[in-house]
Coordinates of C-alpha atoms in Angstrom, one line a residue:
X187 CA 73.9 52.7 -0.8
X188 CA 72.4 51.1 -4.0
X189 CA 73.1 53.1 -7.3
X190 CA 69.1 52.8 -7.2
X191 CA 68.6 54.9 -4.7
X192 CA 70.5 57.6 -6.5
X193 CA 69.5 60.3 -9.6
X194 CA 71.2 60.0 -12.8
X195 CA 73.7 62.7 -11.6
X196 CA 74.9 61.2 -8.4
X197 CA 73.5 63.5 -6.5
X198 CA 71.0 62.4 -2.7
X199 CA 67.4 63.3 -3.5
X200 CA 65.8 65.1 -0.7
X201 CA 62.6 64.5 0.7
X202 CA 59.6 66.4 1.1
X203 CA 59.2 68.1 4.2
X204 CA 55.9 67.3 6.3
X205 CA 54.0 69.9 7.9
X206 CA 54.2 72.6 4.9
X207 CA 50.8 73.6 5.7
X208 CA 52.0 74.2 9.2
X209 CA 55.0 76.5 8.2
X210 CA 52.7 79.0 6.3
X211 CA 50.4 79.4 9.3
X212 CA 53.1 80.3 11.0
X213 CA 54.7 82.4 9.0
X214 CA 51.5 84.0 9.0
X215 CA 51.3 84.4 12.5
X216 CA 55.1 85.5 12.6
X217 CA 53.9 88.6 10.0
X218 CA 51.0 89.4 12.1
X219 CA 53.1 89.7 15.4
X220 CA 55.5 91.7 13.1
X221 CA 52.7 94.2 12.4
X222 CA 51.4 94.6 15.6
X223 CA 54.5 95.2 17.3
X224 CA 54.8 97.7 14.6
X225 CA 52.0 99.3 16.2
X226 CA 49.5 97.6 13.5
X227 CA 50.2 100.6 11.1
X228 CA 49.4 98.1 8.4
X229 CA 45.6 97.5 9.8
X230 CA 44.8 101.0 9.6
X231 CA 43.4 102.2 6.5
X232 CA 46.0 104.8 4.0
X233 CA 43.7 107.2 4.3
X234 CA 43.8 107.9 8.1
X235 CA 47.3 107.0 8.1
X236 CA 47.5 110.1 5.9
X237 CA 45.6 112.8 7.7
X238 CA 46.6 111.9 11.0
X239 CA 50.6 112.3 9.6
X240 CA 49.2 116.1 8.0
X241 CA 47.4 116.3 11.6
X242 CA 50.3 116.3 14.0
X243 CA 52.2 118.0 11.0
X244 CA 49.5 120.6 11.5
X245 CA 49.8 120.9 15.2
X246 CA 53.6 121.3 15.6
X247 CA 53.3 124.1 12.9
X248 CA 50.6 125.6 14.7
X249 CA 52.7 125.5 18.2
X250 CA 55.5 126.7 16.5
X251 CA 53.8 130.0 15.1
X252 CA 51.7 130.8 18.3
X253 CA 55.2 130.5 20.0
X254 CA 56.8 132.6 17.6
X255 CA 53.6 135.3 18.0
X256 CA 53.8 135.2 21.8
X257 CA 57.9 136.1 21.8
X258 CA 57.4 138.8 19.4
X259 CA 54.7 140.2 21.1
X260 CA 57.0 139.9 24.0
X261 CA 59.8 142.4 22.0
X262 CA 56.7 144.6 20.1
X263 CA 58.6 147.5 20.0
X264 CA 62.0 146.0 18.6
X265 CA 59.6 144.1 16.2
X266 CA 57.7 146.7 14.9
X267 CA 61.0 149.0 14.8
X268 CA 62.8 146.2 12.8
X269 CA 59.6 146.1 10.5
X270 CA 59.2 149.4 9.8
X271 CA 63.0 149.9 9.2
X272 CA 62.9 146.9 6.2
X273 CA 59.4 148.9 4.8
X274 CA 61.9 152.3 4.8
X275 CA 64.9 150.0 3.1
X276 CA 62.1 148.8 0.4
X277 CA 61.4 151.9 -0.4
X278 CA 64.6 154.0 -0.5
X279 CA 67.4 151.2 -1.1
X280 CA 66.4 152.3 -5.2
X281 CA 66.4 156.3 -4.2
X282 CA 69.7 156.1 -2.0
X283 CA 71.2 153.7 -5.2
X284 CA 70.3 156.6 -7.7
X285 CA 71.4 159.3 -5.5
X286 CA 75.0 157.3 -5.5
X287 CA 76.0 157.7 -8.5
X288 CA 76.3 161.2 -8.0
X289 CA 77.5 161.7 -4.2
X290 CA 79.3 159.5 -1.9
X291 CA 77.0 156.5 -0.6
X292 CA 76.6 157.8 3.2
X293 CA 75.7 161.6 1.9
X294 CA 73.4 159.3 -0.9
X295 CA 71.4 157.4 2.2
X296 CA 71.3 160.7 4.2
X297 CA 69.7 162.5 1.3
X298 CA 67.4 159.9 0.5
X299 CA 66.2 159.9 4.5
X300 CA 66.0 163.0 5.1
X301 CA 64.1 163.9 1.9
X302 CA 61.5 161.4 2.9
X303 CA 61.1 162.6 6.5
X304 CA 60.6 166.4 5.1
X305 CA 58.3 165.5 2.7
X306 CA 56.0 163.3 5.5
X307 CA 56.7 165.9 8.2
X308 CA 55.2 168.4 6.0
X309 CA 52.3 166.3 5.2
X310 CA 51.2 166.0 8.2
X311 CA 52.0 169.6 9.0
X312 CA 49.3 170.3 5.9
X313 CA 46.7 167.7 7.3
X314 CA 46.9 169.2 10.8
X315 CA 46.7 173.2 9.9
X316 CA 43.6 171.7 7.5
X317 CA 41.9 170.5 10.4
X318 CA 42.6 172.8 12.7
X319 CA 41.2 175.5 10.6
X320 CA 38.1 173.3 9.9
X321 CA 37.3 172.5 12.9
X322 CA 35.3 175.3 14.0
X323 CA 33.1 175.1 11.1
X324 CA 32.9 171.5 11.4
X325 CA 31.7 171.5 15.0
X326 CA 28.6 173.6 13.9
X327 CA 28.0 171.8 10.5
X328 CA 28.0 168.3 12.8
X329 CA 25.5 170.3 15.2
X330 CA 23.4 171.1 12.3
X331 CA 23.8 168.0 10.5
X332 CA 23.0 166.0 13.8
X333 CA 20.0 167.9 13.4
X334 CA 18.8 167.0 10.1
X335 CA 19.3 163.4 10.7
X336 CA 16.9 163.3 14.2
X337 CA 14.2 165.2 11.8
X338 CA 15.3 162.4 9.3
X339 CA 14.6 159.6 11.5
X340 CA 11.2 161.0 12.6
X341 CA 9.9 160.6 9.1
X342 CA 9.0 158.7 6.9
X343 CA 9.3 155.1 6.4
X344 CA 11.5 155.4 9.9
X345 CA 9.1 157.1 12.5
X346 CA 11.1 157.4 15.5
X347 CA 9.6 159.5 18.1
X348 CA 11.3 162.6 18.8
X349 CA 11.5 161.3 22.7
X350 CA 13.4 158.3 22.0
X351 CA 15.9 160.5 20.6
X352 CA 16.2 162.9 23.1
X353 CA 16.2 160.1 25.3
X354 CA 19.1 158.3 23.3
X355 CA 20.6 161.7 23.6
X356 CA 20.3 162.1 27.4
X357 CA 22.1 158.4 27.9
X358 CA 25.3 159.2 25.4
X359 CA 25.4 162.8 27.5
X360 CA 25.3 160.4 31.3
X361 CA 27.7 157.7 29.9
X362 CA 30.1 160.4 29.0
X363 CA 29.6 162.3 32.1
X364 CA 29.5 159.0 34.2
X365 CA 32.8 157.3 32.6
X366 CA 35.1 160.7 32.4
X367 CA 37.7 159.8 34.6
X368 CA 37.8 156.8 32.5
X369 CA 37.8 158.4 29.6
X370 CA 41.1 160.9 30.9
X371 CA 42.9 157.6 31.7
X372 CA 42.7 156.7 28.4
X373 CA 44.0 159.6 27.0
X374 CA 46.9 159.0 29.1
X375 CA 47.3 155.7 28.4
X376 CA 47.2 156.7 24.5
X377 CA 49.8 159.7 25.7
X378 CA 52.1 156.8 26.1
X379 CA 51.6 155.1 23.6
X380 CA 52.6 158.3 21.5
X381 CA 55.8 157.6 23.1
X382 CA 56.2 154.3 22.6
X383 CA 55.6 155.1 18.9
X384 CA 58.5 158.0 18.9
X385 CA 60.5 154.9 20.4
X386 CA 60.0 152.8 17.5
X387 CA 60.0 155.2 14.9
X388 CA 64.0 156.5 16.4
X389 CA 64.8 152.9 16.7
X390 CA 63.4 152.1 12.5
X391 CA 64.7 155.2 11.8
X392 CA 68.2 154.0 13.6
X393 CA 68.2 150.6 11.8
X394 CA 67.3 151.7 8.4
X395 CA 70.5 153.7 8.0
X396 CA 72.5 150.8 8.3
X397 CA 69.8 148.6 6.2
X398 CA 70.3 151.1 3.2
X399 CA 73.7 151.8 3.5
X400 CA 75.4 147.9 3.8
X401 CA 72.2 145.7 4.0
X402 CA 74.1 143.4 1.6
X403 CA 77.4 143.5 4.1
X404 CA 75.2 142.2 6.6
X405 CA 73.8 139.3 5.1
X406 CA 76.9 138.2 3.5
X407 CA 77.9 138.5 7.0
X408 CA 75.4 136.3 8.3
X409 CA 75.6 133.6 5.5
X410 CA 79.0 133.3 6.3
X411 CA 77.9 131.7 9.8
X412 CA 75.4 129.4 8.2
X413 CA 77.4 125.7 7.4
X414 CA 78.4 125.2 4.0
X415 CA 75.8 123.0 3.1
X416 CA 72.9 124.7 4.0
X417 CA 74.1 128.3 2.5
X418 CA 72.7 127.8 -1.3
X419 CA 69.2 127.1 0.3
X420 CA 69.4 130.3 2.4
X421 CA 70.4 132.0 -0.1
X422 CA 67.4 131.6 -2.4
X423 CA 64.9 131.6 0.2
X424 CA 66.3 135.0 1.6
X425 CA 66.2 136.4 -2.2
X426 CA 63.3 135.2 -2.6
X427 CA 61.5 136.5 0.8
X428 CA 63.1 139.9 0.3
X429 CA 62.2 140.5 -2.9
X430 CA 58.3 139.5 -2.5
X431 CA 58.6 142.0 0.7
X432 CA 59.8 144.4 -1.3
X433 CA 57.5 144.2 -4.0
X434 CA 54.8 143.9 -2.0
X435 CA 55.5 147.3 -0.2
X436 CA 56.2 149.3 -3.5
X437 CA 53.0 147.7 -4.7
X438 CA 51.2 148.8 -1.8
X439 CA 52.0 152.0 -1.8
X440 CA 51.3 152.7 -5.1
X441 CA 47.6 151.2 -4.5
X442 CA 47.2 153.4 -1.4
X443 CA 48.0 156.4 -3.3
X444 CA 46.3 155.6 -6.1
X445 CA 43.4 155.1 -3.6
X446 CA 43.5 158.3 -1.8
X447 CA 43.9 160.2 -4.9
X448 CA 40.6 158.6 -6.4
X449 CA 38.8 159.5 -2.8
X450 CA 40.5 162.9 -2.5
X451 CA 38.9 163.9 -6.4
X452 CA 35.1 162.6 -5.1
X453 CA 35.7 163.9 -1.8
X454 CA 36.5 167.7 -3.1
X455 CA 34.5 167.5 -5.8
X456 CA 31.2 166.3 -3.6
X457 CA 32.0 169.3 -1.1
X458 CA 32.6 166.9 2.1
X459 CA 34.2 168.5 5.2
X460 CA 37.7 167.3 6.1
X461 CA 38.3 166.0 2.5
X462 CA 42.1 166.5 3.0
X463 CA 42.6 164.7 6.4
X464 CA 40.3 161.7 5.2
X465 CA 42.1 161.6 2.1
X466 CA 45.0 160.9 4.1
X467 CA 43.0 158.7 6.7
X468 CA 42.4 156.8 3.6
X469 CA 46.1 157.0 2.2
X470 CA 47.2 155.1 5.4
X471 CA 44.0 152.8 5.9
X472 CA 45.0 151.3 2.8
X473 CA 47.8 149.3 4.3
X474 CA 45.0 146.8 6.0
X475 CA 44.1 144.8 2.8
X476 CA 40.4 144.1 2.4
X477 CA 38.9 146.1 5.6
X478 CA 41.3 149.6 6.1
X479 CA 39.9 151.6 2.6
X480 CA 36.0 150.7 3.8
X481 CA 36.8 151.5 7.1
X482 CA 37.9 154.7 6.3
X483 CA 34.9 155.5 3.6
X484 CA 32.8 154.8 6.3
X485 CA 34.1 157.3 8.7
X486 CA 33.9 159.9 5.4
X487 CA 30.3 158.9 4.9
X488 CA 29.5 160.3 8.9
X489 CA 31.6 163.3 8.0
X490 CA 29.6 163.4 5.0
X491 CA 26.2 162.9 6.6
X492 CA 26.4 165.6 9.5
X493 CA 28.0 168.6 7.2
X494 CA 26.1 167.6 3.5
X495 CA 23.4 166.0 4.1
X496 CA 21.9 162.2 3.4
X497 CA 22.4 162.9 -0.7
X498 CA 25.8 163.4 -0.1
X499 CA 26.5 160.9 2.3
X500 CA 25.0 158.4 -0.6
X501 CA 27.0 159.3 -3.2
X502 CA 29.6 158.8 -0.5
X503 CA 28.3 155.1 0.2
X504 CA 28.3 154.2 -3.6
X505 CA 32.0 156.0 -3.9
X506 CA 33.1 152.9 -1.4
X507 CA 31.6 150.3 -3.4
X508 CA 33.1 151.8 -6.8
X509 CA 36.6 152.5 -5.0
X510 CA 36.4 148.5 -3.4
X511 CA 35.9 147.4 -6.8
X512 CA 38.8 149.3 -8.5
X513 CA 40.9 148.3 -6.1
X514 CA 39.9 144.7 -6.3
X515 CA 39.7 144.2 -9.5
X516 CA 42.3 146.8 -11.3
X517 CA 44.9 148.1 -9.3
X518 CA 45.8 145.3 -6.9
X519 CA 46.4 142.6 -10.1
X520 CA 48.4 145.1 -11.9
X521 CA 50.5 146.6 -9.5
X522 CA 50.9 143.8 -7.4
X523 CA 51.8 141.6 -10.0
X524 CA 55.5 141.5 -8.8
X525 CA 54.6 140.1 -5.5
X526 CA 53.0 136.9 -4.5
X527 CA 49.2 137.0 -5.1
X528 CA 47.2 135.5 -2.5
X529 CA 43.8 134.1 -2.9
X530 CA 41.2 137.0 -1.2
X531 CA 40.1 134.2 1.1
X532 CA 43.6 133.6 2.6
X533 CA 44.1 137.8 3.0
X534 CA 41.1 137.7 5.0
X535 CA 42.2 135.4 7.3
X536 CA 45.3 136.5 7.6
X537 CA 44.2 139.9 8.3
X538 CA 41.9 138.5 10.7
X539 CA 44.0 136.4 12.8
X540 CA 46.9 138.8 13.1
X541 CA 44.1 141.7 14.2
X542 CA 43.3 139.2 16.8
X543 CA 46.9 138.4 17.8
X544 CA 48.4 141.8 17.9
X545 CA 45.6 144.4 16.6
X546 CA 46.5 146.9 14.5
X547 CA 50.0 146.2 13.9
X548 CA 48.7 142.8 13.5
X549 CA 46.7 143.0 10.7
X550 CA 49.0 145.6 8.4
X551 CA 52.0 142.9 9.0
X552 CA 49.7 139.7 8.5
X553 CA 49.8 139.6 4.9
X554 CA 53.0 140.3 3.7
X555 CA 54.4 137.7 7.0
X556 CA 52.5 135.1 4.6
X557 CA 53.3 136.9 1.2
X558 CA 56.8 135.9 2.2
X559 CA 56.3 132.7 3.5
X560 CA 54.4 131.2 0.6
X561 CA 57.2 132.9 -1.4
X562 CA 59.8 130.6 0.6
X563 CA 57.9 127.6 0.8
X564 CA 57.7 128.1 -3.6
X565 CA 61.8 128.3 -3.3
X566 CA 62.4 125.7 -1.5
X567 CA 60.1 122.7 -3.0
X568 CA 61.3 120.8 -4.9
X569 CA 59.5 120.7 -8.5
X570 CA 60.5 120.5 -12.1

């Protein structure tokens, strides 16, 4: 080869390739095949891509709790027991603590139980002579008062005839008379219920001994299983679940009877029948955020209606709206300001959904379930 066909440097100059149009087509076409056999991820918009990933998030979180519902609705009885036995460790571990530093721990936690069961027994004892020795009275002052409201009714701006309410009258009196044997099964059914409930409270009363008296043991116990890696983790989310659980029950308490103490005051002072058991009714109604306190008012206001009168029973109606707002707007932000706050809209539909999932029980366990959860979830994300 010439010296002319050669660069300066010595070095073979290489031609330029034909078909460079060609290449990017297909490299083009190599990107697109690429894409789609990605499963064209890539001609969906970010967007979509986005809330269809939170989507079937969504869904396998949703299966997960409904499953988790439906085996502990299975075990009820061992759930409730184990629920009510961490409420009882909430609210003694501090008593049975105190009472340590004078006596040995195990005469500490049995001081601190048995002192708690005394002092409920004999509230109830209280609430049930109170009744009992009211109820005579009662029955005549709801006669009376059952009375006053047909007379009531019948004038005006209502103007019911007095036929329609003897007629109204006439179909409770059938319905009752018609669905008795109903009605006895019932009772029955709620006679085993009773026992079902002296089950759980042996088996909470069972498990919070041991809960008080070496609840630490036991978890140190436990997060000894858990591999090494995973036992900081655990160990802040289970800090951090018990002590929004905890807080949470101390709080509530103290709202409930700060609660039943305001009713109890207008309820004595306004004369109403029964004030002592629906004080209580009250005390306990509490525990269902948002819904148990009105509920309760409103059986008080009935109460109130048949024995005082419609004055009374609208002083009764503006106590509940006065009492809501309290303990909306005073009490719950400053004694619950330990706990996790929830907005009101997520109470109510916790409340809500766990009524419809397991009733009652449901809807006193809801909130604190998600108290703690939300609690967790704050642990465990990662944030500056």
């Amino acid at each position: 080869m010439s010296s002319r066909s050669r660069p300066p440097d010595g070095r073979r100059t290489r031609r330029p390739v034909r078909g460079g149009r060609r290449g990017s087509v297909a490299a083009a076409r190599a990107r697109a095949a690429a894409a789609a056999g990605r499963g064209g991820d890539e001609l969906v918009h970010a967007g979509l891509r986005l809330a269809a990933g939170y989507a079937w998030r969504l869904l396998v979180v949703g299966a997960v709790v409904y499953v988790a519902f439906k085996v502990l609705g299975r075990f009820e009885l061992v759930a409730i027991a184990v629920f009510l036995g961490l409420v009882a460790t909430a609210l003694l571990r501090p008593l049975a603590d105190l009472w340590a530093r004078l006596v040995p721990r195990p005469l500490a936690v049995a001081l601190a139980l048995v002192g708690s069961i005394v002092v409920v027994l004999g509230l109830l004892a209280l609430v049930g002579s109170v009744a009992a020795g009211e109820a005579g009275r009662l029955v005549g002052e709801f006669r009376g008062g059952v009375g006053r409201i047909s007379r009531w009714l019948e004038q005006p701006p209502f103007r019911v005839r007095h036929g329609t309410l003897q007629g109204l009258h006439q179909k409770i009196s059938s319905f009752v008379s018609a669905h008795r044997a109903a009605l006895v099964s019932r009772a029955l059914s709620g006679a085993n219920r009773v026992v079902e409930a002296l089950t759980a409270a042996a088996l909470a009363l069972f498990c919070s001994v041991f809960f008080i008296y070496g609840g630490d043991r036991m978890w140190l116990w436990f997060h000894a299983q858990l591999p090494e890696a995973a036992r900081p983790a655990w160990d802040r989310a289970a800090r951090a679940a018990w002590a929004t659980f905890a807080g949470y029950t101390r709080g509530i308490i103290l709202v409930a009877a700060s609660n039943a103490t305001l009713v109890g005051i207008a309820l004595f002072a306004l004369r109403v029948p029964l004030a002592l058991p629906l004080t209580v009714l009250v005390f306990f109604a509490t525990f269902i955020p948002l819904i148990g306190a009105p509920i309760a008012l409103a059986v008080a206001t009935v109460v109130a209606l048949a024995g005082r009168g419609p004055v009374i029973a609208a002083a009764v109606v503006v106590l509940i709206v006065v009492i809501g707002q309290i303990e909306g707007h005073v009490l719950h932000p400053l004694v619950m300001s330990w706990a996790v706050r929830l907005h009101p809209v997520v109470v109510a539909i916790s409340v809500i959904a766990g009524s419809l999932v397991a009733g009652v029980v449901g809807a006193i366990v809801a909130v604190p379930m998600v108290s703690v959860a939300w609690s967790v979830l704050r642990t465990l994300r990662p944030g500056p």
